[in-house]
CSV table of C-alpha atoms in Angstrom, one decimal:
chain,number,residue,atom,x,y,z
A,1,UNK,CA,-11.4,-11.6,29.2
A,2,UNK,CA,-10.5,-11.7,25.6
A,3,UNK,CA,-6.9,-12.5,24.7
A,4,UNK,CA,-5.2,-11.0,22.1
A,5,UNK,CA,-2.3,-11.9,20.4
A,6,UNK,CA,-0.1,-9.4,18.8
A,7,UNK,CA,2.8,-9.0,16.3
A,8,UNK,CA,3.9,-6.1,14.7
A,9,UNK,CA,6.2,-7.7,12.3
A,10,UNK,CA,9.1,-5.6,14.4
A,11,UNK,CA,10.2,-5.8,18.0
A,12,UNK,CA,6.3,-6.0,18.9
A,13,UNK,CA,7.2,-2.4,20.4
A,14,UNK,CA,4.0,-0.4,19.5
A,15,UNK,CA,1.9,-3.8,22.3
A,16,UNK,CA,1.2,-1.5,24.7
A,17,UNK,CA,0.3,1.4,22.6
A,18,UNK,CA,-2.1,-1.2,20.8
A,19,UNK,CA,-3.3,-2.6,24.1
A,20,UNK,CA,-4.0,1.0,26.0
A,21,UNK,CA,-6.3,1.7,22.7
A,22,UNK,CA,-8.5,-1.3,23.0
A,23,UNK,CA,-8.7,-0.2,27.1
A,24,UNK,CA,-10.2,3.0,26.4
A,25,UNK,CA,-12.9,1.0,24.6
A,26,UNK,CA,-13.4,-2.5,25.9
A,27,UNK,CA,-11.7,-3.3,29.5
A,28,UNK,CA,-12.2,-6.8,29.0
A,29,UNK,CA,-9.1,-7.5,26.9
A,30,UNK,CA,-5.7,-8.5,26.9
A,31,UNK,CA,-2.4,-8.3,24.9
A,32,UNK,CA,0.4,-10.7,24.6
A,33,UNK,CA,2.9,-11.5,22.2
A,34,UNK,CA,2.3,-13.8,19.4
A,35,UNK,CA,5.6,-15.5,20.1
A,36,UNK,CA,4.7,-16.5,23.8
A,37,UNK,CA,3.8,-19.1,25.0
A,38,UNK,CA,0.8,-17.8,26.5
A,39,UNK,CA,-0.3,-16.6,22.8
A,40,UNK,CA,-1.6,-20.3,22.5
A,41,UNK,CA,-4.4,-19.1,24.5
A,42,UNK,CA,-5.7,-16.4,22.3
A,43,UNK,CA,-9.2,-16.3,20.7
A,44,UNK,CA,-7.7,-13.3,18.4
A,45,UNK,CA,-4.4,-12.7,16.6
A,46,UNK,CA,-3.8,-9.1,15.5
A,47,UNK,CA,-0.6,-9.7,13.6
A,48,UNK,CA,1.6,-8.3,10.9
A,49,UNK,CA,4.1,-10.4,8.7
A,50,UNK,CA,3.8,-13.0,11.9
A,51,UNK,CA,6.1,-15.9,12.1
A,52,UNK,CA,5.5,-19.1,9.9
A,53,UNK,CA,3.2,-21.5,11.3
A,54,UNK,CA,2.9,-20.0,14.6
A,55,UNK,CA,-1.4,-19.1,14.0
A,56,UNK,CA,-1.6,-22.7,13.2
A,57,UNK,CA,-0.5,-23.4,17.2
A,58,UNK,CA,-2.8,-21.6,18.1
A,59,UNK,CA,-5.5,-23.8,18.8
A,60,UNK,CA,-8.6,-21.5,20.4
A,61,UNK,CA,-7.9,-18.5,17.6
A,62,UNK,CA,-11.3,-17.0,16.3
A,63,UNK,CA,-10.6,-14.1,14.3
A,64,UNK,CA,-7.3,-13.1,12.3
A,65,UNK,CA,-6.6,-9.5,11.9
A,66,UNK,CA,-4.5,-7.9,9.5
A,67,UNK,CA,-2.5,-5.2,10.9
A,68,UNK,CA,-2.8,-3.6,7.7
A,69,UNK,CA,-5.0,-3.0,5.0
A,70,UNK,CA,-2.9,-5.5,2.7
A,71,UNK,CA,-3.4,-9.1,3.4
A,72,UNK,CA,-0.5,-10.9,1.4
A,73,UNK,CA,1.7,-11.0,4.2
A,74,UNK,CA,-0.7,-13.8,5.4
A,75,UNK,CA,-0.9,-16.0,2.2
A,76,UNK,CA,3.2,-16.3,2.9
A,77,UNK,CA,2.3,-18.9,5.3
A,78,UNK,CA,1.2,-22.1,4.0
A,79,UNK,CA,-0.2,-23.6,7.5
A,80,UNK,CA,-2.4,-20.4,7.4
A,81,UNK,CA,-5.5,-22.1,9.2
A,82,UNK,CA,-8.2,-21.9,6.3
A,83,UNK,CA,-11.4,-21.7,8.7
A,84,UNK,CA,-10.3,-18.9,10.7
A,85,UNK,CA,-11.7,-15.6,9.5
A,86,UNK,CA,-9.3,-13.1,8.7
A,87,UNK,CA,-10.0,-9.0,8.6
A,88,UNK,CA,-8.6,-6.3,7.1
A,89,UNK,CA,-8.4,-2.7,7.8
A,90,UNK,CA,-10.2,0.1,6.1
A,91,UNK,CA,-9.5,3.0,7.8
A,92,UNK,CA,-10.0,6.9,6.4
A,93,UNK,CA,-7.0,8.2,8.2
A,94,UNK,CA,-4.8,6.3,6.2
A,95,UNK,CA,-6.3,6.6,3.1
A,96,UNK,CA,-5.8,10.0,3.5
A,97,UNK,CA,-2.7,9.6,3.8
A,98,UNK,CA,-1.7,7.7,1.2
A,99,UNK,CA,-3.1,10.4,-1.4
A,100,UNK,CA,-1.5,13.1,0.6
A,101,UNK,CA,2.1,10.7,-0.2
A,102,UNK,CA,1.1,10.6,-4.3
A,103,UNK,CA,0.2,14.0,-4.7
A,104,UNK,CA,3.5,14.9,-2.3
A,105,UNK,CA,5.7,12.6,-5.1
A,106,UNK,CA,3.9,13.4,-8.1
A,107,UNK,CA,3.6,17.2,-7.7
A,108,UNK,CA,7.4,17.5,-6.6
A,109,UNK,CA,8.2,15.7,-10.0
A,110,UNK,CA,5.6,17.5,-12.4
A,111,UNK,CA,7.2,21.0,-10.7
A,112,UNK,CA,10.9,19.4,-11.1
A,113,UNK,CA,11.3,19.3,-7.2
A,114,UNK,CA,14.5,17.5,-7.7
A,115,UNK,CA,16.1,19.8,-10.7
A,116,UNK,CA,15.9,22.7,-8.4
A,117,UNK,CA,17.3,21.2,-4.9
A,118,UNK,CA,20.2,20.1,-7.3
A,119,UNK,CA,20.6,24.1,-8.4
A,120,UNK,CA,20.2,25.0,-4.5
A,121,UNK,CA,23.0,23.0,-3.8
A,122,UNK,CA,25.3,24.7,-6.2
A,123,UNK,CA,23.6,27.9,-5.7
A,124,UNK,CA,22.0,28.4,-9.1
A,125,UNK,CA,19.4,30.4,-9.4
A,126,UNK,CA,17.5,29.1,-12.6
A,127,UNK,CA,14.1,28.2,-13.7
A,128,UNK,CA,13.1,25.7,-16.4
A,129,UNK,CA,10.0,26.0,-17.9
A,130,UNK,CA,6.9,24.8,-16.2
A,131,UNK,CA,4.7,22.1,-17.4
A,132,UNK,CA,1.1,22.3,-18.5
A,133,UNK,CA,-0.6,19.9,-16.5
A,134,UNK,CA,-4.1,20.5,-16.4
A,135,UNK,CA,-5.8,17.4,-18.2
A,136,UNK,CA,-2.7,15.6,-17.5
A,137,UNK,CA,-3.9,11.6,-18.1
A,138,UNK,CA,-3.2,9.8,-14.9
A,139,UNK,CA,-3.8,6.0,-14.9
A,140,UNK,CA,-4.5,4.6,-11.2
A,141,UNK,CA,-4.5,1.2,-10.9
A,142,UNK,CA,-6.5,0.0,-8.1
A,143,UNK,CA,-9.3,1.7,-7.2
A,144,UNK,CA,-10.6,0.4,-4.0
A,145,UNK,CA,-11.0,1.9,0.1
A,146,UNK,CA,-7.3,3.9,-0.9
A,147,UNK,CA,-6.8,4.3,-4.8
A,148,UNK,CA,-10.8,5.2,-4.9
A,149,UNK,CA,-9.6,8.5,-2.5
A,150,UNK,CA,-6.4,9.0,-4.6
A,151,UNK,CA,-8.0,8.9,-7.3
A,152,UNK,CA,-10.5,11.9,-6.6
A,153,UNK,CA,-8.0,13.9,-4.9
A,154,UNK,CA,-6.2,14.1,-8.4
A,155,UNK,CA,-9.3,14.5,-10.1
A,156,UNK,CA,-10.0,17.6,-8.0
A,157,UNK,CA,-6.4,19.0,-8.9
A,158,UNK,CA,-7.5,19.0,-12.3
A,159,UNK,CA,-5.9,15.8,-13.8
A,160,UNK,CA,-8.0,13.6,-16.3
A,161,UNK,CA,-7.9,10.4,-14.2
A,162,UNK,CA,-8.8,6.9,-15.2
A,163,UNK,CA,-9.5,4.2,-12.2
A,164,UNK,CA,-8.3,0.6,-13.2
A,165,UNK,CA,-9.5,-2.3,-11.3
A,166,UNK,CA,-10.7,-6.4,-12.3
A,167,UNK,CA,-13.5,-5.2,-11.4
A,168,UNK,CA,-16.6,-2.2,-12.0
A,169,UNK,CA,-16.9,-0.1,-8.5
A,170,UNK,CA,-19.7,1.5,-8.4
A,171,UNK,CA,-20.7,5.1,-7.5
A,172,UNK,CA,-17.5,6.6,-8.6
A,173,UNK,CA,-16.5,10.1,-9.3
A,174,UNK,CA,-13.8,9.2,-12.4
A,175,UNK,CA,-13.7,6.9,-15.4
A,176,UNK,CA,-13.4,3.6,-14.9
A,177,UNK,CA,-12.0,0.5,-16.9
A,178,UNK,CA,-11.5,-3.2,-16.3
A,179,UNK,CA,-10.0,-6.0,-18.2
A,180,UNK,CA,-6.6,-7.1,-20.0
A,181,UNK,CA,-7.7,-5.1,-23.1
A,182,UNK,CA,-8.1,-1.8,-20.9
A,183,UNK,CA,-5.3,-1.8,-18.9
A,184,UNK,CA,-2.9,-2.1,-21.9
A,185,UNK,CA,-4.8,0.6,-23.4
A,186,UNK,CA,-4.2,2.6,-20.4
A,187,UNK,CA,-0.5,1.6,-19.8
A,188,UNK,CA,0.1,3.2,-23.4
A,189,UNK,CA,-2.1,6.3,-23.0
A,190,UNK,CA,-1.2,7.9,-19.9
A,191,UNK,CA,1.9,9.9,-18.9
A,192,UNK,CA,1.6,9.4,-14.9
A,193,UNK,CA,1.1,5.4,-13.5
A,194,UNK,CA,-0.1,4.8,-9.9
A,195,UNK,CA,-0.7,1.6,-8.6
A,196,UNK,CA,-1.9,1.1,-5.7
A,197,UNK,CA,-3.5,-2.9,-6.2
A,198,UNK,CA,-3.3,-5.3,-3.4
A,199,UNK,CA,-1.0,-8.3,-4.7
A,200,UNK,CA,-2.9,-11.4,-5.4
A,201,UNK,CA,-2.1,-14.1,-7.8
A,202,UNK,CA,-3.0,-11.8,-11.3
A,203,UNK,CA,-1.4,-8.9,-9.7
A,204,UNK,CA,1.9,-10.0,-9.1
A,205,UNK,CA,4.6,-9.5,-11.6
A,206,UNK,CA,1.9,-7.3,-13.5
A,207,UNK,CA,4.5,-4.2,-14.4
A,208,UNK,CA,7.3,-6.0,-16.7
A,209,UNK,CA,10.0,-4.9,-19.3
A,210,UNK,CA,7.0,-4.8,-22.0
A,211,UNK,CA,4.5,-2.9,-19.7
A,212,UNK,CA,7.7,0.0,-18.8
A,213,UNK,CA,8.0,0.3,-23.0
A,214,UNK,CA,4.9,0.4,-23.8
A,215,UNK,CA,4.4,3.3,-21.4
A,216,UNK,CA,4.7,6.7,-23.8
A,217,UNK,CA,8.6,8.2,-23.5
A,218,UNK,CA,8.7,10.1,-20.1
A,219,UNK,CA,6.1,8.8,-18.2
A,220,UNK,CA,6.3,8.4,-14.3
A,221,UNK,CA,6.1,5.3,-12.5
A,222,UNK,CA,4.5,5.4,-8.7
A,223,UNK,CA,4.1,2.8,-6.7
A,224,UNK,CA,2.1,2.5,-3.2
A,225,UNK,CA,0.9,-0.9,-4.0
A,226,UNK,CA,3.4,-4.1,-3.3
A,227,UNK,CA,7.2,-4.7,-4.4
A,228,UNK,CA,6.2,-7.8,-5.8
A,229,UNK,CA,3.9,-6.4,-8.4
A,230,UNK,CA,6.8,-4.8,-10.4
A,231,UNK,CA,10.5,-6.3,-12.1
A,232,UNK,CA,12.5,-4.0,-10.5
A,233,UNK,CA,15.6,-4.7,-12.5
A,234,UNK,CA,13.0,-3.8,-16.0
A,235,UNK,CA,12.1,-0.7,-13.7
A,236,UNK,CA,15.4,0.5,-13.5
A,237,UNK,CA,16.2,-0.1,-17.1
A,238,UNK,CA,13.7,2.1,-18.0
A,239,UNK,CA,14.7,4.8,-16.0
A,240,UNK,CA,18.1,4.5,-16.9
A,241,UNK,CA,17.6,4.6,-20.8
A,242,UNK,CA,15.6,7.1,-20.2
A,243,UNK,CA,12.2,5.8,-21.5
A,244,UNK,CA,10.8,6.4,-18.1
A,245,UNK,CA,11.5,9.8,-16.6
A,246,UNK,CA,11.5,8.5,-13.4
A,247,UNK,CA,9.7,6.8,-10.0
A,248,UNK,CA,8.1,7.1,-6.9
A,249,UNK,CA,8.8,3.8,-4.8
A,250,UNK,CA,7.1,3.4,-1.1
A,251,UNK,CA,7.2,-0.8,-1.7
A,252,UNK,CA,10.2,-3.1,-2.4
A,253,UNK,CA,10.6,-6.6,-3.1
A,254,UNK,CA,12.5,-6.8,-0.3
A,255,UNK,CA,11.9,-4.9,2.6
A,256,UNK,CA,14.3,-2.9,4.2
A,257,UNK,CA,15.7,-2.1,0.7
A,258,UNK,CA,19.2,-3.7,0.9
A,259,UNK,CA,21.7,-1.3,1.1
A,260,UNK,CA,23.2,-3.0,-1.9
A,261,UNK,CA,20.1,-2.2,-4.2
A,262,UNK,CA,20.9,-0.5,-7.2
A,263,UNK,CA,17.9,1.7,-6.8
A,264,UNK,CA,20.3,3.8,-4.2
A,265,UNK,CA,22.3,4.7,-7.1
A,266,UNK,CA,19.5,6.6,-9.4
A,267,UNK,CA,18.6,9.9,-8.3
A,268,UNK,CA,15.7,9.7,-10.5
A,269,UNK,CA,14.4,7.2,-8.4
A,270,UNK,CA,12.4,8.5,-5.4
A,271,UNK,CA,13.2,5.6,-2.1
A,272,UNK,CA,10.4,5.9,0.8
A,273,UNK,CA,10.8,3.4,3.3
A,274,UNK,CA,6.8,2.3,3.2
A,275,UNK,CA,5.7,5.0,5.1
A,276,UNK,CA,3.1,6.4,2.9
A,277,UNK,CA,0.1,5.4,5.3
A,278,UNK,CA,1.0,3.8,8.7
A,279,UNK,CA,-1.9,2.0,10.6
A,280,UNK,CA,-3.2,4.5,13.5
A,281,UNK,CA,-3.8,2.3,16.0
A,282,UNK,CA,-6.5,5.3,17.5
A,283,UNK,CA,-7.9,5.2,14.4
A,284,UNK,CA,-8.3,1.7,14.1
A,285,UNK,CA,-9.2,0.2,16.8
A,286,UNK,CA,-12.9,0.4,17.1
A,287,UNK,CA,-13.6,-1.9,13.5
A,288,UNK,CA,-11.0,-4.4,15.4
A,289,UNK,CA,-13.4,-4.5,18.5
A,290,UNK,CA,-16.6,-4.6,16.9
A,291,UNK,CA,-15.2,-7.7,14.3
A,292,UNK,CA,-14.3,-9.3,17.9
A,293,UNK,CA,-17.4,-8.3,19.8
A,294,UNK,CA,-19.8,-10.2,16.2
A,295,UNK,CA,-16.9,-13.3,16.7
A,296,UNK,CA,-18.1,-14.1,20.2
A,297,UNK,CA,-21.8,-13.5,19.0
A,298,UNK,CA,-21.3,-16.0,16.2
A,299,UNK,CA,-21.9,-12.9,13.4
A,300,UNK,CA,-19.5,-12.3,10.2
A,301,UNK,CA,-16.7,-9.7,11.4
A,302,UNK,CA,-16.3,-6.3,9.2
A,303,UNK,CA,-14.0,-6.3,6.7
A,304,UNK,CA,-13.7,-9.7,5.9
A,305,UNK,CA,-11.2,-11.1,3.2
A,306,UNK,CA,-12.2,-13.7,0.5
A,307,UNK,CA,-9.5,-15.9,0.8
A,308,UNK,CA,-10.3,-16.6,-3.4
A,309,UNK,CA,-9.5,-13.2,-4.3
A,310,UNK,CA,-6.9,-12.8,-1.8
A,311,UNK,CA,-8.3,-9.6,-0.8
């Protein structure tokens, strides 16, 4: 029996949903939360955001799994045990949707989804003229397992889209760049911005004051990525003055968004509580039990982070 210790980063509401999953595949396995005491028994920890220090008690773990495809929630903990492999997800279904979310936000702002629910309200009919956006530049920084899907989905609508990344990915359908020199030229070319990068060490902090100006006047910030990656307060300046014409936010620094945030307060600023792809734990599953299943053989699990590049 193969004991698995969970945390959801919540209440630890969705264990049994999590456990029936791994049941319809492997009946050798059981759940229990990462803050029991019976967690110290675990070979596996499936966590999310778990509790300082508590992976460090536990003394018979194998395998670390992300809960997520982002990993930094991890790197948080400094007792992180460093010979303990850790996994990620990489899951289609939610890289689905997470392009369906940035086409959702950047089509309702190209076709000025907010002018016109502001004219429903007061019960103006009125059209403004509609935007040419066939060509449009779109810069997409991060082009791995999500931004890679993004990315095409917007190069089949018809934009011109440029992938970003530190480094070449090969066999890619759009054009690529890497390097300091390249994304600067990108941040000042393009009218739309998506990032979408998982935060590391170079990542975080990457979208300043200086970055927002030297975007061109009215370009649109989106941003699926991490909080930490942007200045918010340089964010909403931009906005505000309007050199930016506005953003797309599913990440925060801090998470929930406190409800003393100034973001509440511009309408140009679009607030989604990071929803835009939620793990599907029926989706899932399987790459968590076969990373187990080549644990106990002594064979290097699927997805595997490098704990170098964070990633």
């Amino acid at each position: 029996m193969t004991l698995i210790a969970f945390h959801d980063g919540d209440d630890n509401s969705s264990l049994d949903v999590w456990h029936n999953c791994a049941l319809k595949i492997e009946k050798n396995m059981s759940f229990v939360s990462l803050t029991d005491k019976q967690a110290e028994k675990a070979e596996v920890a499936l966590v999310w955001n778990p509790p300082k220090g508590r992976l460090a008690e536990l003394k018979k773990l194998k395998l670390i799994c992300s809960l997520g495809q982002g990993v930094d929630h991890l790197w948080k903990d400094i007792s992180l045990p460093a010979s303990i492999p850790i996994m990620r997800l990489i899951d289609p279904f939610m890289s689905h949707a997470l392009s369906q979310w940035v086409i959702a936000v950047l089509l309702d702002f190209l076709r000025d989804g907010s002018f016109y629910r502001s004219k429903r309200e007061k019960r103006e009919f009125y059209k403004l003229s509609q935007r040419d956006t066939f060509g449009m530049d779109v810069a997409v920084y991060g082009v791995g397992a999500i931004g890679s899907v993004v990315a095409n989905t917007l190069k089949n609508l018809e934009f011109r889209v440029t992938g970003w990344s530190q480094t070449q990915k090969p066999h890619l359908l759009f054009e690529q760049e890497t390097g300091k020199s390249a994304f600067q030229k990108l941040i000042k070319s393009n009218l739309i911005h998506i990032c979408l990068l998982p935060l590391t060490k170079s990542t975080k902090s990457l979208f300043t004051k200086d970055i927002f100006m030297q975007m061109p006047k009215g370009a649109y910030f989106i941003n699926a990525g991490r909080g930490e990656q942007v200045d918010e307060m340089a964010l909403l300046d931009a906005v505000r003055t309007g050199h930016l014409s506005g953003a797309a936010l599913d990440v925060f620094c801090e998470e929930p968004l406190p409800k003393t945030h100034p973001f509440w307060d511009e309408k140009k600023i679009s607030i989604w509580p990071h929803v835009a792809a939620q793990t599907n734990p029926e989706t899932v599953i399987r790459q968590i039990i076969d990373s187990i299943q080549a644990v106990k053989l002594g064979r290097r699990p699927i997805n595997i982070v490098d704990p170098i590049r964070q990633y």
